[in-house]
Amino acid sequence: MLTPADFATYSRWAGVATLVMAGLTVLTFVFRWGVRFRFVGITGFLGVVTVGLFALSIVPIVRAPVPGAAKYTLVYDNGATQVVITVPPAIERSALEATLVQAANDLFSLGRLGRGGDRLTVIARTVVHPEPGVTEPVILGVATRSLSDRANNTVTVRLLEPSARPAPKLQDF
């Protein structure tokens, strides 16, 4: 997995390549070579790559994994404050809690702010088949976190008891 330090190293090398290409571009204009405008394009492209690598060295794109989290699938995202994920039916409570925290951290974005509230709500559900031909979505738990306070990465998790699982509806949260 690449770290911001790796991207810093790559951006330095890309910067050196950009400067070398810029020098060659100047030479192509001095000697009026026919490929001079191709060198301008190459230099510009290398500049864009350098800036992109530098940006990745400042803001990491890697999210921290939560120990014990299971894989989840994003089912619904309104782009603002509500997200629904699905998890396997036989998930343990500890794994469900870790998965809700992982999803809340992964799906957090400041771009969600200002679209209907200041709390991100992540609802975990699964699908069960109580009898052949019948499928029921079952809500397992809910996680919430602040969207307005970037420093507050506290995730509040509420797991539903097995006896209470079929009753809640999405609008209850």
mmCIF file of C-alpha atoms in Angstrom:
data_model
loop_
_atom_site.group_PDB
_atom_site.id
_atom_site.type_symbol
_atom_site.label_atom_id
_atom_site.label_comp_id
_atom_site.label_asym_id
_atom_site.label_seq_id
_atom_site.Cartn_x
_atom_site.Cartn_y
_atom_site.Cartn_z
ATOM 1 C CA MET A 1 0.000 0.000 0.000
ATOM 2 C CA LEU A 2 1.370 3.388 -0.980
ATOM 3 C CA THR A 3 1.976 5.967 1.708
ATOM 4 C CA PRO A 4 2.187 9.765 1.447
ATOM 5 C CA ALA A 5 5.988 9.438 1.746
ATOM 6 C CA ASP A 6 6.015 7.243 -1.369
ATOM 7 C CA PHE A 7 3.996 9.844 -3.270
ATOM 8 C CA ALA A 8 6.418 12.565 -2.107
ATOM 9 C CA THR A 9 9.322 10.581 -3.549
ATOM 10 C CA TYR A 10 7.452 10.009 -6.816
ATOM 11 C CA SER A 11 6.548 13.698 -7.063
ATOM 12 C CA ARG A 12 10.207 14.682 -6.667
ATOM 13 C CA TRP A 13 11.255 12.352 -9.489
ATOM 14 C CA ALA A 14 8.379 13.531 -11.662
ATOM 15 C CA GLY A 15 9.450 17.133 -10.935
ATOM 16 C CA VAL A 16 12.997 16.359 -12.071
ATOM 17 C CA ALA A 17 11.629 14.724 -15.241
ATOM 18 C CA THR A 18 9.437 17.781 -15.854
ATOM 19 C CA LEU A 19 12.421 20.138 -15.515
ATOM 20 C CA VAL A 20 14.528 17.989 -17.860
ATOM 21 C CA MET A 21 11.709 17.908 -20.403
ATOM 22 C CA ALA A 22 11.247 21.688 -20.060
ATOM 23 C CA GLY A 23 14.952 22.120 -20.822
ATOM 24 C CA LEU A 24 14.635 19.917 -23.896
ATOM 25 C CA THR A 25 11.572 21.891 -24.954
ATOM 26 C CA VAL A 26 13.560 25.127 -24.788
ATOM 27 C CA LEU A 27 16.270 23.502 -26.943
ATOM 28 C CA THR A 28 13.680 22.419 -29.528
ATOM 29 C CA PHE A 29 12.531 26.047 -29.852
ATOM 30 C CA VAL A 30 16.101 27.369 -30.025
ATOM 31 C CA PHE A 31 17.025 24.943 -32.822
ATOM 32 C CA ARG A 32 13.542 25.103 -34.453
ATOM 33 C CA TRP A 33 13.036 21.347 -34.491
ATOM 34 C CA GLY A 34 9.773 20.112 -35.979
ATOM 35 C CA VAL A 35 8.790 18.208 -32.825
ATOM 36 C CA ARG A 36 8.890 21.258 -30.579
ATOM 37 C CA PHE A 37 5.142 21.410 -30.008
ATOM 38 C CA ARG A 38 5.066 17.734 -29.066
ATOM 39 C CA PHE A 39 7.648 18.533 -26.415
ATOM 40 C CA VAL A 40 5.386 21.292 -25.110
ATOM 41 C CA GLY A 41 2.593 18.739 -24.699
ATOM 42 C CA ILE A 42 4.867 16.231 -23.003
ATOM 43 C CA THR A 43 6.164 18.903 -20.623
ATOM 44 C CA GLY A 44 2.643 20.009 -19.766
ATOM 45 C CA PHE A 45 1.524 16.431 -19.132
ATOM 46 C CA LEU A 46 4.509 15.793 -16.858
ATOM 47 C CA GLY A 47 3.665 18.982 -14.969
ATOM 48 C CA VAL A 48 0.121 17.745 -14.368
ATOM 49 C CA VAL A 49 1.428 14.357 -13.189
ATOM 50 C CA THR A 50 3.881 16.085 -10.841
ATOM 51 C CA VAL A 51 1.170 18.256 -9.304
ATOM 52 C CA GLY A 52 -1.111 15.229 -8.877
ATOM 53 C CA LEU A 53 1.584 13.179 -7.153
ATOM 54 C CA PHE A 54 2.427 16.127 -4.914
ATOM 55 C CA ALA A 55 -1.237 16.468 -3.919
ATOM 56 C CA LEU A 56 -1.369 12.779 -3.034
ATOM 57 C CA SER A 57 1.686 13.240 -0.814
ATOM 58 C CA ILE A 58 -0.196 15.883 1.195
ATOM 59 C CA VAL A 59 -3.661 14.308 1.423
ATOM 60 C CA PRO A 60 -3.546 10.513 1.708
ATOM 61 C CA ILE A 61 -6.186 8.517 -0.145
ATOM 62 C CA VAL A 62 -5.751 5.508 2.103
ATOM 63 C CA ARG A 63 -8.349 4.958 4.801
ATOM 64 C CA ALA A 64 -7.382 3.370 8.089
ATOM 65 C CA PRO A 65 -8.816 -0.139 8.482
ATOM 66 C CA VAL A 66 -10.895 -0.925 11.557
ATOM 67 C CA PRO A 67 -9.803 -4.229 13.151
ATOM 68 C CA GLY A 68 -12.487 -6.892 12.939
ATOM 69 C CA ALA A 69 -14.557 -5.175 10.246
ATOM 70 C CA ALA A 70 -16.252 -7.409 7.700
ATOM 71 C CA LYS A 71 -16.787 -6.655 4.039
ATOM 72 C CA TYR A 72 -19.839 -4.595 3.257
ATOM 73 C CA THR A 73 -21.636 -3.496 0.111
ATOM 74 C CA LEU A 74 -23.051 -0.026 -0.405
ATOM 75 C CA VAL A 75 -26.761 -0.361 -1.204
ATOM 76 C CA TYR A 76 -28.050 3.214 -0.995
ATOM 77 C CA ASP A 77 -26.419 6.615 -0.633
ATOM 78 C CA ASN A 78 -28.440 9.802 -0.911
ATOM 79 C CA GLY A 79 -25.228 11.830 -1.167
ATOM 80 C CA ALA A 80 -26.032 13.722 1.997
ATOM 81 C CA THR A 81 -26.817 12.209 5.377
ATOM 82 C CA GLN A 82 -28.109 8.682 4.846
ATOM 83 C CA VAL A 83 -26.291 5.550 3.700
ATOM 84 C CA VAL A 84 -27.427 1.934 3.705
ATOM 85 C CA ILE A 85 -24.963 -0.951 3.588
ATOM 86 C CA THR A 86 -25.545 -4.679 3.461
ATOM 87 C CA VAL A 87 -23.598 -7.276 5.426
ATOM 88 C CA PRO A 88 -23.681 -11.086 5.525
ATOM 89 C CA PRO A 89 -26.620 -12.560 7.502
ATOM 90 C CA ALA A 90 -24.399 -14.546 9.857
ATOM 91 C CA ILE A 91 -22.252 -11.605 10.993
ATOM 92 C CA GLU A 92 -21.223 -11.507 14.649
ATOM 93 C CA ARG A 93 -22.086 -8.499 16.810
ATOM 94 C CA SER A 94 -18.462 -7.450 17.267
ATOM 95 C CA ALA A 95 -17.833 -7.650 13.507
ATOM 96 C CA LEU A 96 -21.069 -5.742 12.821
ATOM 97 C CA GLU A 97 -20.020 -2.939 15.160
ATOM 98 C CA ALA A 98 -16.563 -2.732 13.567
ATOM 99 C CA THR A 99 -18.101 -2.795 10.095
ATOM 100 C CA LEU A 100 -20.450 0.072 10.920
ATOM 101 C CA VAL A 101 -17.502 2.135 12.225
ATOM 102 C CA GLN A 102 -15.497 1.267 9.092
ATOM 103 C CA ALA A 103 -18.360 2.281 6.790
ATOM 104 C CA ALA A 104 -18.955 5.545 8.673
ATOM 105 C CA ASN A 105 -15.263 6.416 8.355
ATOM 106 C CA ASP A 106 -15.014 5.347 4.703
ATOM 107 C CA LEU A 107 -18.129 7.199 3.582
ATOM 108 C CA PHE A 108 -17.446 10.421 5.519
ATOM 109 C CA SER A 109 -16.889 13.406 3.259
ATOM 110 C CA LEU A 110 -17.084 17.122 3.871
ATOM 111 C CA GLY A 111 -18.964 17.348 0.570
ATOM 112 C CA ARG A 112 -21.993 15.859 2.328
ATOM 113 C CA LEU A 113 -22.251 18.866 4.641
ATOM 114 C CA GLY A 114 -25.101 21.264 4.045
ATOM 115 C CA ARG A 115 -27.424 18.786 2.436
ATOM 116 C CA GLY A 116 -30.073 18.186 5.036
ATOM 117 C CA GLY A 117 -28.295 17.782 8.351
ATOM 118 C CA ASP A 118 -25.013 17.580 10.157
ATOM 119 C CA ARG A 119 -24.960 13.833 10.985
ATOM 120 C CA LEU A 120 -24.089 10.964 8.680
ATOM 121 C CA THR A 121 -26.308 7.945 9.366
ATOM 122 C CA VAL A 122 -25.105 4.531 8.210
ATOM 123 C CA ILE A 123 -27.702 1.759 8.401
ATOM 124 C CA ALA A 124 -26.543 -1.855 8.195
ATOM 125 C CA ARG A 125 -28.970 -4.388 6.863
ATOM 126 C CA THR A 126 -29.009 -7.931 5.616
ATOM 127 C CA VAL A 127 -31.433 -10.034 3.650
ATOM 128 C CA VAL A 128 -32.978 -13.163 5.185
ATOM 129 C CA HIS A 129 -35.213 -15.824 3.680
ATOM 130 C CA PRO A 130 -37.658 -16.960 6.410
ATOM 131 C CA GLU A 131 -39.345 -19.390 4.016
ATOM 132 C CA PRO A 132 -38.817 -20.373 0.392
ATOM 133 C CA GLY A 133 -39.741 -17.599 -2.005
ATOM 134 C CA VAL A 134 -39.846 -14.920 0.725
ATOM 135 C CA THR A 135 -37.075 -12.352 1.156
ATOM 136 C CA GLU A 136 -37.016 -9.828 3.977
ATOM 137 C CA PRO A 137 -34.537 -7.002 4.538
ATOM 138 C CA VAL A 138 -33.568 -6.843 8.212
ATOM 139 C CA ILE A 139 -31.944 -3.803 9.814
ATOM 140 C CA LEU A 140 -29.084 -4.885 12.095
ATOM 141 C CA GLY A 141 -27.655 -1.617 13.370
ATOM 142 C CA VAL A 142 -27.083 2.091 12.886
ATOM 143 C CA ALA A 143 -23.953 4.227 13.103
ATOM 144 C CA THR A 144 -23.869 8.019 13.195
ATOM 145 C CA ARG A 145 -21.057 10.550 13.044
ATOM 146 C CA SER A 146 -20.752 14.296 12.767
ATOM 147 C CA LEU A 147 -20.430 15.863 9.345
ATOM 148 C CA SER A 148 -19.887 19.417 10.583
ATOM 149 C CA ASP A 149 -16.930 18.802 12.907
ATOM 150 C CA ARG A 150 -14.004 17.393 10.943
ATOM 151 C CA ALA A 151 -11.929 16.770 14.080
ATOM 152 C CA ASN A 152 -14.734 14.782 15.733
ATOM 153 C CA ASN A 153 -14.348 11.312 14.272
ATOM 154 C CA THR A 154 -16.365 9.645 17.031
ATOM 155 C CA VAL A 155 -18.821 7.123 15.627
ATOM 156 C CA THR A 156 -21.886 6.233 17.704
ATOM 157 C CA VAL A 157 -23.065 2.681 17.043
ATOM 158 C CA ARG A 158 -26.437 1.235 18.010
ATOM 159 C CA LEU A 159 -26.953 -2.474 17.389
ATOM 160 C CA LEU A 160 -30.489 -3.781 17.351
ATOM 161 C CA GLU A 161 -31.364 -6.861 19.388
ATOM 162 C CA PRO A 162 -32.332 -9.951 17.374
ATOM 163 C CA SER A 163 -35.925 -9.807 18.654
ATOM 164 C CA ALA A 164 -36.252 -6.136 17.614
ATOM 165 C CA ARG A 165 -34.606 -6.445 14.208
ATOM 166 C CA PRO A 166 -37.610 -6.868 11.876
ATOM 167 C CA ALA A 167 -39.676 -4.037 13.388
ATOM 168 C CA PRO A 168 -37.685 -0.823 12.612
ATOM 169 C CA LYS A 169 -38.114 0.868 9.263
ATOM 170 C CA LEU A 170 -35.601 3.171 7.551
ATOM 171 C CA GLN A 171 -37.607 6.282 8.380
ATOM 172 C CA ASP A 172 -37.209 5.480 12.122
ATOM 173 C CA PHE A 173 -33.600 6.590 11.933
#
